[in-house]
PDB file of C-alpha atoms in Angstrom:
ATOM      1  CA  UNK A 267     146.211 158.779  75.042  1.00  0.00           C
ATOM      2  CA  UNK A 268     147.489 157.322  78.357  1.00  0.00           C
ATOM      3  CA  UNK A 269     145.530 155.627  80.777  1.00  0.00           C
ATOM      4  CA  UNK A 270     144.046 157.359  83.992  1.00  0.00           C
ATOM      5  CA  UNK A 271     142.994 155.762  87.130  1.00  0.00           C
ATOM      6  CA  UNK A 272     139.543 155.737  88.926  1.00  0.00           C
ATOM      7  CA  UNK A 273     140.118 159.323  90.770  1.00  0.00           C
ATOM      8  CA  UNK A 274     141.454 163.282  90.154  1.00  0.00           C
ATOM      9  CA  UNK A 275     144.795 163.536  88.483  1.00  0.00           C
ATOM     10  CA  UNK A 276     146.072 167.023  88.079  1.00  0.00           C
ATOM     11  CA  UNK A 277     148.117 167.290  84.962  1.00  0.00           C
ATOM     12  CA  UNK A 278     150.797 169.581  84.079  1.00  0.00           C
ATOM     13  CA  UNK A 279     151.661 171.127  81.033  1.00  0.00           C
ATOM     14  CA  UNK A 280     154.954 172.838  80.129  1.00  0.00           C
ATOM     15  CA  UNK A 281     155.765 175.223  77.244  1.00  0.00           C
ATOM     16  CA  UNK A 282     159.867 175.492  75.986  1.00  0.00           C
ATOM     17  CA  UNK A 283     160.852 177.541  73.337  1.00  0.00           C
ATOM     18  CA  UNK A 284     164.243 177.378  71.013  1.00  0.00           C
ATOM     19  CA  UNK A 285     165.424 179.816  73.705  1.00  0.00           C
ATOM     20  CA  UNK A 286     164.521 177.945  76.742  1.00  0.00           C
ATOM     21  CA  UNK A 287     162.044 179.829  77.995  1.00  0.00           C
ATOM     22  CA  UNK A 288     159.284 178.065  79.794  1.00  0.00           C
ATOM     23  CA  UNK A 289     155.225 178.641  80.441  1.00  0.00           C
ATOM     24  CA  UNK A 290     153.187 175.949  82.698  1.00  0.00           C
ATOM     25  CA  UNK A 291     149.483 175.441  83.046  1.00  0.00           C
ATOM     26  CA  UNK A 292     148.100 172.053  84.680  1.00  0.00           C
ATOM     27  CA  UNK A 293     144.292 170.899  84.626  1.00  0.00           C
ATOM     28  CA  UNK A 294     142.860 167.825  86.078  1.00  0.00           C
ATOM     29  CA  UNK A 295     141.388 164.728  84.482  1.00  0.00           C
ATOM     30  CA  UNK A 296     138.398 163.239  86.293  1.00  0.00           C
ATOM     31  CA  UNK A 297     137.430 159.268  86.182  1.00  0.00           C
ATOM     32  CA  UNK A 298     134.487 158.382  87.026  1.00  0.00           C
ATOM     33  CA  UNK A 299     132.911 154.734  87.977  1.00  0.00           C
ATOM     34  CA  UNK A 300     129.449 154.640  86.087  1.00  0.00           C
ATOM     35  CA  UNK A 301     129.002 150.967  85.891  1.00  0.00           C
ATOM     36  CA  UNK A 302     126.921 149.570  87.637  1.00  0.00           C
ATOM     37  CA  UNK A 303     128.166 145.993  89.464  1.00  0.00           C
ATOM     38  CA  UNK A 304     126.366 142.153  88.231  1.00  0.00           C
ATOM     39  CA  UNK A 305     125.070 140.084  90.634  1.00  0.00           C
ATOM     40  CA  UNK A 306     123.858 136.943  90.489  1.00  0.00           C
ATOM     41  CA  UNK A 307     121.496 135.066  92.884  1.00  0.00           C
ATOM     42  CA  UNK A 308     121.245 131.211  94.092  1.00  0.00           C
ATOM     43  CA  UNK A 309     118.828 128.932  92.786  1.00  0.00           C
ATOM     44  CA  UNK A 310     114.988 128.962  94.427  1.00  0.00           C
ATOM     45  CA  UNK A 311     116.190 127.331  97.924  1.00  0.00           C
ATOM     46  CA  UNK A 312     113.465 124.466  99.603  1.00  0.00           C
ATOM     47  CA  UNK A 313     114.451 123.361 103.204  1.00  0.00           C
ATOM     48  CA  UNK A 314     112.546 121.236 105.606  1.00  0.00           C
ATOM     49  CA  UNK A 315     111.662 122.507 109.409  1.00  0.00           C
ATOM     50  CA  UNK A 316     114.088 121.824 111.667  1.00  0.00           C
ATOM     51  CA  UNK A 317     113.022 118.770 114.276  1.00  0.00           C
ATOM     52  CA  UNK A 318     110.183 120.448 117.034  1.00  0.00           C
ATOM     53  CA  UNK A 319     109.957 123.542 115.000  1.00  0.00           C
ATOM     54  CA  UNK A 320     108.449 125.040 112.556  1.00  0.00           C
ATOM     55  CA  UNK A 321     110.797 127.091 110.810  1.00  0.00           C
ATOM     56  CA  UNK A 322     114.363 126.388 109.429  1.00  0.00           C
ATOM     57  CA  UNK A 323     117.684 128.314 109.166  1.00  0.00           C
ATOM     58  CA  UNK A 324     118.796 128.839 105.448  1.00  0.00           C
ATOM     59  CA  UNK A 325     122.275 129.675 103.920  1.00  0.00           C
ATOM     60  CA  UNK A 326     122.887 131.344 100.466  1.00  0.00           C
ATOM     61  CA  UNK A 327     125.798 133.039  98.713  1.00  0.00           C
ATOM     62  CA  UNK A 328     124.894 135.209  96.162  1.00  0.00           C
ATOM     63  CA  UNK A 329     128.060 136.855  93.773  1.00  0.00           C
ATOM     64  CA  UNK A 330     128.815 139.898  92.655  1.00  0.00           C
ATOM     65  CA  UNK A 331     131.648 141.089  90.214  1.00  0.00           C
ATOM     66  CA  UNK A 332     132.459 144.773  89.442  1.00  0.00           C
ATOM     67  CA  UNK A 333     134.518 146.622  86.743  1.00  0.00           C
ATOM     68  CA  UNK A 334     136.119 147.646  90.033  1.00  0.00           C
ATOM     69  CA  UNK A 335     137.221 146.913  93.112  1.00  0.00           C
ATOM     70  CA  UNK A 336     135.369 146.919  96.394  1.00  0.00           C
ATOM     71  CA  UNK A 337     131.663 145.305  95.620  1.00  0.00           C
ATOM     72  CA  UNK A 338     130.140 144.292  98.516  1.00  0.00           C
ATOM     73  CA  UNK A 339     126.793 142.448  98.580  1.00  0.00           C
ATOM     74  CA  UNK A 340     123.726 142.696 101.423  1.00  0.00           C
ATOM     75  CA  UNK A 341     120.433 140.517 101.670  1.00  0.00           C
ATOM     76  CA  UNK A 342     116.599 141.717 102.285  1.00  0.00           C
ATOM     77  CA  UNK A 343     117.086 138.526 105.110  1.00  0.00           C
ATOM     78  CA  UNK A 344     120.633 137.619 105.595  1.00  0.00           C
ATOM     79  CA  UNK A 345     122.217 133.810 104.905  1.00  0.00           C
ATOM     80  CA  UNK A 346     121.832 131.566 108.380  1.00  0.00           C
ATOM     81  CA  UNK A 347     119.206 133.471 109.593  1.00  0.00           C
ATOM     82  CA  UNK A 348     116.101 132.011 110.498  1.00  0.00           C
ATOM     83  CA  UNK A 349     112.869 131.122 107.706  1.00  0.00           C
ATOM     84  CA  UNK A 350     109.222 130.562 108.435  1.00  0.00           C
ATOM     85  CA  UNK A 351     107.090 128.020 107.148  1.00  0.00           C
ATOM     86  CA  UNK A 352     106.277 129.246 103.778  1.00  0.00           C
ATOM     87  CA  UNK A 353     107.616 131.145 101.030  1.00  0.00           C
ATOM     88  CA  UNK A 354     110.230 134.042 101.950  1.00  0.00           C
ATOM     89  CA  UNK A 355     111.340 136.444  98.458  1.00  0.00           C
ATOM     90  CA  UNK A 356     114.897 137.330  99.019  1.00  0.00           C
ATOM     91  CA  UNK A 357     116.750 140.171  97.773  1.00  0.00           C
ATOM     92  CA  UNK A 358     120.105 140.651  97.532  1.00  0.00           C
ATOM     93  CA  UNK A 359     122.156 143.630  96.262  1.00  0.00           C
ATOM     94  CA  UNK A 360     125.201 144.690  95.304  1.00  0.00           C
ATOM     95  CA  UNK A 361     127.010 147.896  96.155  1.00  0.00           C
ATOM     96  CA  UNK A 362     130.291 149.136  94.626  1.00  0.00           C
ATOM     97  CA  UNK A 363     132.863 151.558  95.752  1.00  0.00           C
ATOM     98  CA  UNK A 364     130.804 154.100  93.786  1.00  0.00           C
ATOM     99  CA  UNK A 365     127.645 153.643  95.314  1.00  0.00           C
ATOM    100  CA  UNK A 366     126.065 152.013  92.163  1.00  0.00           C
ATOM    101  CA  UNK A 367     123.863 149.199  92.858  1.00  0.00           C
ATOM    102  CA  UNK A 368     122.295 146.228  91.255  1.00  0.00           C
ATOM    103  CA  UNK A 369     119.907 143.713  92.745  1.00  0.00           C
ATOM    104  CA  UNK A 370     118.395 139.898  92.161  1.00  0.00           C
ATOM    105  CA  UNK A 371     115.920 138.131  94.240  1.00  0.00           C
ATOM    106  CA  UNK A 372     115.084 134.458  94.954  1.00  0.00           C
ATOM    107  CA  UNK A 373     113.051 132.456  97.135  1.00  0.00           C
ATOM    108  CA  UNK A 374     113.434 130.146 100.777  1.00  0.00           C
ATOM    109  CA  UNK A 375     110.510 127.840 100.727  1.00  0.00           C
ATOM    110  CA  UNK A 376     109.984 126.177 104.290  1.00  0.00           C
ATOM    111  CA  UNK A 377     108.021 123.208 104.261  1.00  0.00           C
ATOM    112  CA  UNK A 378     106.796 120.992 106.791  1.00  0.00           C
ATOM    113  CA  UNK A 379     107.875 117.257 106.234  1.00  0.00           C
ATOM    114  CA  UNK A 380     107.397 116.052 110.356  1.00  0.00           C
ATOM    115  CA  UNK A 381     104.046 113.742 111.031  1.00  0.00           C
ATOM    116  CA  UNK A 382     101.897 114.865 114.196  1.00  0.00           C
ATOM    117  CA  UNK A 383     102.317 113.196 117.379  1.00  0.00           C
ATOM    118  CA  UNK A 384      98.837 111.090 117.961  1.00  0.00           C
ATOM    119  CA  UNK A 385      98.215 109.481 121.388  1.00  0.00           C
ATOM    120  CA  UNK A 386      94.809 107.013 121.798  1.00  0.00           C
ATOM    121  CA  UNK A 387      93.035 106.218 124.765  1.00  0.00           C
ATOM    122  CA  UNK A 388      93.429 103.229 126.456  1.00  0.00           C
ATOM    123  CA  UNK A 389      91.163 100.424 125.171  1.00  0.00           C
ATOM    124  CA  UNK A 390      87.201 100.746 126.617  1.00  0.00           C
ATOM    125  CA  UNK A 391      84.807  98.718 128.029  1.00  0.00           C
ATOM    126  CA  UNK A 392      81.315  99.869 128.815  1.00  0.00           C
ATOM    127  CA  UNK A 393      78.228  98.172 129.311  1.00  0.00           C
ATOM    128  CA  UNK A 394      75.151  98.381 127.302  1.00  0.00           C
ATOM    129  CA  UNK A 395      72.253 101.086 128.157  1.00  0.00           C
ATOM    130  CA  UNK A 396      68.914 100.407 129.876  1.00  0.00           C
ATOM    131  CA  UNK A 397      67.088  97.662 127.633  1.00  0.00           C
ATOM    132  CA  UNK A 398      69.080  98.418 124.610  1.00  0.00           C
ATOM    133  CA  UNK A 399      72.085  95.910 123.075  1.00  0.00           C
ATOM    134  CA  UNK A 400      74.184  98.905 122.355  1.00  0.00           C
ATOM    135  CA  UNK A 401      75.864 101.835 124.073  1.00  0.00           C
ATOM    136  CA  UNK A 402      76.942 105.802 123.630  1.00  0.00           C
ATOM    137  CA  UNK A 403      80.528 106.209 124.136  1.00  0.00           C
ATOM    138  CA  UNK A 404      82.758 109.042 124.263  1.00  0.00           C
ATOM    139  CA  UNK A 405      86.439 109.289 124.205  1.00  0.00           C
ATOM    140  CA  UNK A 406      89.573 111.736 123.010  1.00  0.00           C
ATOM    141  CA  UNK A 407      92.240 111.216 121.598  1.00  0.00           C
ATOM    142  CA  UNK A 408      95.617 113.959 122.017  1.00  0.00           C
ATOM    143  CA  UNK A 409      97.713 115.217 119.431  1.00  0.00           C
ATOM    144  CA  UNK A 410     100.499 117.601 119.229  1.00  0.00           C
ATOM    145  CA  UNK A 411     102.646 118.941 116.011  1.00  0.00           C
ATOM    146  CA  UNK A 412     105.700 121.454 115.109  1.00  0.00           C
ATOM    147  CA  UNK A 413     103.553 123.569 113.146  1.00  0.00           C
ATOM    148  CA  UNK A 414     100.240 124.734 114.480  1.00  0.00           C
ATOM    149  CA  UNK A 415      97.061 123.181 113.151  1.00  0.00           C
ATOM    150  CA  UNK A 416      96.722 119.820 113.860  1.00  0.00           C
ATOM    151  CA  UNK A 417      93.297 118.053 113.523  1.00  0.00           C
ATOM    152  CA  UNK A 418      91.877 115.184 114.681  1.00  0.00           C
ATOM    153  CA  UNK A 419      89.360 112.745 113.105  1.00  0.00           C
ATOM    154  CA  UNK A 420      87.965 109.358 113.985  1.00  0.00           C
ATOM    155  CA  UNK A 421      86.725 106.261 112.068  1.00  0.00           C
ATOM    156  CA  UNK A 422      83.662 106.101 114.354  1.00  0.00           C
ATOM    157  CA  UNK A 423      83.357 109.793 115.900  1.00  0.00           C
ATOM    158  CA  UNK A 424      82.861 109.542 120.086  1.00  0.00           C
ATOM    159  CA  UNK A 425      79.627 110.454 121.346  1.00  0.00           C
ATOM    160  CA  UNK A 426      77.705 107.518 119.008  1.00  0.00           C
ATOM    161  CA  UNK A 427      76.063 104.509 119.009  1.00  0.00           C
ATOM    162  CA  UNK A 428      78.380 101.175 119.369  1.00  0.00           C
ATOM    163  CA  UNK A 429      76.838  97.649 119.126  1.00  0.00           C
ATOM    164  CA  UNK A 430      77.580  94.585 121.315  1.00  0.00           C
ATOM    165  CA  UNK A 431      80.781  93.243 120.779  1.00  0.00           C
ATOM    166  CA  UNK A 432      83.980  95.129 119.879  1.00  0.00           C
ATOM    167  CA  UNK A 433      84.878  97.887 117.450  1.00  0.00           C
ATOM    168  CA  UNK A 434      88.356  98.753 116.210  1.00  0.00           C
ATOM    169  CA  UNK A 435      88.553 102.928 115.939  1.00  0.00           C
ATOM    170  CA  UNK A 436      90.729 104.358 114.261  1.00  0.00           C
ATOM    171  CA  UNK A 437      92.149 107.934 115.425  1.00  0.00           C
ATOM    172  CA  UNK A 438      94.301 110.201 112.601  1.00  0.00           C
ATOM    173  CA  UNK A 439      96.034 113.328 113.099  1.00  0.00           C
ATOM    174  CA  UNK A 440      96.414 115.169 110.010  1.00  0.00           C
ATOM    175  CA  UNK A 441      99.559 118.541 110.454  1.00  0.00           C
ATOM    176  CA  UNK A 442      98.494 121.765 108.449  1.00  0.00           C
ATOM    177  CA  UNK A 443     100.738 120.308 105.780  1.00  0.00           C
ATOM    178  CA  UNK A 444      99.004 117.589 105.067  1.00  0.00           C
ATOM    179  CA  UNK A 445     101.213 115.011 107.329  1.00  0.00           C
ATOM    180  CA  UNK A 446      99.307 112.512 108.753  1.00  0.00           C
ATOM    181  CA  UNK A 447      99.719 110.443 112.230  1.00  0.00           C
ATOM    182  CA  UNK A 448      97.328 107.016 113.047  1.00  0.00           C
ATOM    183  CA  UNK A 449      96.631 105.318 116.434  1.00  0.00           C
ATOM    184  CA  UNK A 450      93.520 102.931 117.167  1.00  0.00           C
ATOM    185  CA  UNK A 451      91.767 101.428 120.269  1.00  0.00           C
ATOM    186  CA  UNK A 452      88.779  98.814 120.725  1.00  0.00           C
ATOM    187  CA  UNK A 453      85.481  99.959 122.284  1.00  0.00           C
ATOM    188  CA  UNK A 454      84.204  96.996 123.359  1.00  0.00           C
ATOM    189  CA  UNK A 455      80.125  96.549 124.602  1.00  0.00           C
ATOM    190  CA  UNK A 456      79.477  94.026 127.110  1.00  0.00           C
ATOM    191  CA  UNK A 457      76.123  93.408 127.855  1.00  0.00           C
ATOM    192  CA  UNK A 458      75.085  93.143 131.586  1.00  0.00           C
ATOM    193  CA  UNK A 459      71.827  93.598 131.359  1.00  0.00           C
ATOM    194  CA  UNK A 460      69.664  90.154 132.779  1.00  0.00           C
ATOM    195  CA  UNK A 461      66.860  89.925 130.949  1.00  0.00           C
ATOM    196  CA  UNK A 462      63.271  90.996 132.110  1.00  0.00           C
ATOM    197  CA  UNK A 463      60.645  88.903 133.302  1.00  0.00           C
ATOM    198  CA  UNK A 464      57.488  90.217 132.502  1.00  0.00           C
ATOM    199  CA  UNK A 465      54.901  87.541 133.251  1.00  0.00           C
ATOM    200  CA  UNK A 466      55.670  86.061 137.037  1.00  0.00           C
ATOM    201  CA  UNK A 467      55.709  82.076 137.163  1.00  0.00           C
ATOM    202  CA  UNK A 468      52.332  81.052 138.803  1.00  0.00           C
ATOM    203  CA  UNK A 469      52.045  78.058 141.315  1.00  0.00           C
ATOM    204  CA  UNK A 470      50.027  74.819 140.087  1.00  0.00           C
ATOM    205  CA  UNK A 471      48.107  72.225 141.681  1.00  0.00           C
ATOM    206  CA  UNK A 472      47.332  69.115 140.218  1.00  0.00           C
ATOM    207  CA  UNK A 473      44.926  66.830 141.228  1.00  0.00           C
ATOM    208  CA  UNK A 474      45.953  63.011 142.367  1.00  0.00           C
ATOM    209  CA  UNK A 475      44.559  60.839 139.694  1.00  0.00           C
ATOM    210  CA  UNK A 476      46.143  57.817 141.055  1.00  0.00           C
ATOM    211  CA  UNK A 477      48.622  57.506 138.328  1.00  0.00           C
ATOM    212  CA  UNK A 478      50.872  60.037 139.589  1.00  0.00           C
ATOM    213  CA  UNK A 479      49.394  62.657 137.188  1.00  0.00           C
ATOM    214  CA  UNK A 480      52.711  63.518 135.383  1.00  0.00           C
ATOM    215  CA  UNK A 481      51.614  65.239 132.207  1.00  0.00           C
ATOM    216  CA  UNK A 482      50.191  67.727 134.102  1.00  0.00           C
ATOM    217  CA  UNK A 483      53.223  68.437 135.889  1.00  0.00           C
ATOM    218  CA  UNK A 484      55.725  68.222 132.692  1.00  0.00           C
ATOM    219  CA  UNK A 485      53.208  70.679 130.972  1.00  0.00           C
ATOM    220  CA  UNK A 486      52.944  73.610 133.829  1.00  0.00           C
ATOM    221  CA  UNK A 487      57.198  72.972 134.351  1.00  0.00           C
ATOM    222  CA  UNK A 488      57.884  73.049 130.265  1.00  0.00           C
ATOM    223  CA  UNK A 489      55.217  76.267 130.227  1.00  0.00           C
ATOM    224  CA  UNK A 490      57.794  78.160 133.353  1.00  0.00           C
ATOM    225  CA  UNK A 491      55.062  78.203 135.290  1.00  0.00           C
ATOM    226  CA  UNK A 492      53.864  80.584 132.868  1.00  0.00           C
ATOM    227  CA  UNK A 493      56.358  82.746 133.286  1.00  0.00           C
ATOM    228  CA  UNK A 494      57.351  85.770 130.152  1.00  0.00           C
ATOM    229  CA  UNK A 495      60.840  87.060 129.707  1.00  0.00           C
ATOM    230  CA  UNK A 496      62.736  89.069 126.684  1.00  0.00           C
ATOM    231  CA  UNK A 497      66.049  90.631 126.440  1.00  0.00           C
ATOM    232  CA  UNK A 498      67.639  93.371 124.790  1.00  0.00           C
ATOM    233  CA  UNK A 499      70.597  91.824 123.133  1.00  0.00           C
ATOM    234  CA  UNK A 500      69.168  88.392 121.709  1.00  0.00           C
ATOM    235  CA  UNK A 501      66.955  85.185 123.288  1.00  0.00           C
ATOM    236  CA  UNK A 502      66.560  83.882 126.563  1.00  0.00           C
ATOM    237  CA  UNK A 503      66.321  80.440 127.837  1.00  0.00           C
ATOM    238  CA  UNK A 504      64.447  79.027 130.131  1.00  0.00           C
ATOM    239  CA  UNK A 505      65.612  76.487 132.862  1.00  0.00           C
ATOM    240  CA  UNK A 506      64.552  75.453 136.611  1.00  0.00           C
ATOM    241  CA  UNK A 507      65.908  73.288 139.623  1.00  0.00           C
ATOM    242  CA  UNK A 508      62.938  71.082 139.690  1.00  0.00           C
ATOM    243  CA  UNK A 509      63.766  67.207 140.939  1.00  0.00           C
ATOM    244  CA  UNK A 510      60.847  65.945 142.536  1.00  0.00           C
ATOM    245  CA  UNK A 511      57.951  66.238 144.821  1.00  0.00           C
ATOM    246  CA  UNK A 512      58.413  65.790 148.608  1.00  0.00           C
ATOM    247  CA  UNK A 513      55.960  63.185 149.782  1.00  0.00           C
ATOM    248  CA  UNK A 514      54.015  64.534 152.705  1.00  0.00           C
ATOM    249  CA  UNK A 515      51.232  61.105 152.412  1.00  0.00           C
ATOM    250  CA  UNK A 516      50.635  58.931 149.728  1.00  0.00           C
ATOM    251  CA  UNK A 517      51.606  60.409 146.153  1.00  0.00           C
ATOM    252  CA  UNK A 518      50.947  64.039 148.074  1.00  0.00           C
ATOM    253  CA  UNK A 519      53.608  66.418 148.078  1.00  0.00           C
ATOM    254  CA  UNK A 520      54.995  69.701 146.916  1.00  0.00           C
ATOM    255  CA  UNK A 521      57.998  71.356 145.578  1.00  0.00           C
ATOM    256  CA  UNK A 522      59.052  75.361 145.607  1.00  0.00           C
ATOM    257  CA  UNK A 523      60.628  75.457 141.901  1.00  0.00           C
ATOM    258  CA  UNK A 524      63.069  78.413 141.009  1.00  0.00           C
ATOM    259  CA  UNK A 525      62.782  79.257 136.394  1.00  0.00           C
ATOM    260  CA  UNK A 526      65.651  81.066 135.797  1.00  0.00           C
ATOM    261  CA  UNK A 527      65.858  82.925 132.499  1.00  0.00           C
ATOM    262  CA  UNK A 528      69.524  83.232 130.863  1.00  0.00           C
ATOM    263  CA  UNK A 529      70.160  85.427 128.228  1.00  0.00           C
ATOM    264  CA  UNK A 530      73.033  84.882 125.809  1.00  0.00           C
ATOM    265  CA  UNK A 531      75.562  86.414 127.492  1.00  0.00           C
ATOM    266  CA  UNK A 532      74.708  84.709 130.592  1.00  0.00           C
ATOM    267  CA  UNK A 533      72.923  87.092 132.680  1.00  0.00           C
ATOM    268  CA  UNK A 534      70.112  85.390 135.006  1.00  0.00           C
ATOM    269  CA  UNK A 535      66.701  86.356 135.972  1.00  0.00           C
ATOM    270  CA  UNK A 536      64.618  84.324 138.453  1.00  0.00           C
ATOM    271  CA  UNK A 537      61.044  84.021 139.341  1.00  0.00           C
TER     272      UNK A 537
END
């Protein structure tokens, strides 16, 4: 009815009689350690990448008690080590001095909480196409990220169509996570384009009346000599460097006249 350690223990037995005679025997008593240790793991564990990286190191302690002594405790992936992006299961067990185990799991959830790195071009100028107000322009924005994945998107994609004037575009980087970066730049459409004279001005003689004969002259100058002209990007008017005749003899003279046609950005053709 005594108590026995963990372990062999040989015990003896001794016979007396009334005479003092004595008989011995011994025998051993055996204890064994069949209980298993208890272990119990940390909470589910959520950690943010580390800056430039994507992964994170993650520390744990999981505990362990025993009905005896020496319980020692190992992990699936061991406390401070290094975690991916993502979920990671976790198992830790415990081990006594008897060999008897128990286990417990839990999980290291990496996520990524850093933005993307956007950079925009520099701000654009171009000039409008060949008798067209408007212009194809192309352009990239750059982009980096911890994790990989990063994607790039535009509100007006390069490669199309931009009218005269300027246009604000927006650039976005958007991280495998969901983490999102902005940067934006002007396109701006200038149009250089004179406009086109399709009719030629025409010369004009006018008969001397002996009054000078002005109308005639007023109409064929507020006509352009006739002259045609259009432009891509909007209207075109009409002006000339007409100031009088030179007098060769009597009211008789003549005068080279230049109609220049400016369109509204104030591009010039002449005829």
């Amino acid at each position: 009815g005594s108590i026995f350690q963990k372990g062999t223990t040989v015990v003896n037995c001794t016979a007396t009689d009334a005479s003092g005679n004595t008989a011995f025997c011994s025998f051993t008593v055996t204890v064994i350690d069949n209980q298993p240790p208890a272990i119990t793991c940390p909470a589910n564990l959520t950690v943010n990448t580390a800056p430039g990286t994507c992964d994170a190191i993650a520390n744990f302690v999981a505990t362990a008690t025993d009905n005896c002594p020496g319980v020692n405790i190992s992990y699936s992936h061991p406390s401070g080590s290094t975690f991916q992006k993502g979920t990671t299961v976790v198992t830790a067990t415990a081990t006594d001095a008897a060999g008897l185990t128990a286990f417990c799991s839990f999980t290291v959830t990496v996520i990524d909480n850093q933005p993307p790195a956007i950079t925009c071009p520099a701000n654009l100028t171009v000039n409008t196409a060949p008798g067209v107000c408007e212009a194809v322009v192309t352009f990239a924005a750059t982009a980096s990220d911890n994790c990989p994945g990063v994607t790039i998107s535009y509100s007006q994609n390069p490669g199309t169509i931009f009218p005269k004037g300027t246009t604000v575009v927006m650039a976005n980087a958007t991280a495998a996570a969901g983490n999102t970066a902005s940067c934006s730049f002007t396109v701006t459409v200038i149009d250089a384009e004179p406009p086109k004279i399709g009719v030629q001005a025409s010369s004009q003689t006018v008969e001397c009346d002996g009054a000078g004969n002005v109308a005639a002259l007023n109409v064929w100058l507020a006509s352009n000599g006739g002259a045609q002209a259009s432009d891509a990007c909007g209207t075109v008017k009409w002006s000339n460097n007409f100031t009088s005749l030179s007098d060769l003899c009597g009211a008789t003279g003549s005068a080279t006249v230049t109609f220049t046609a400016t369109d509204e950005c104030g591009n010039t053709s002449t005829t």
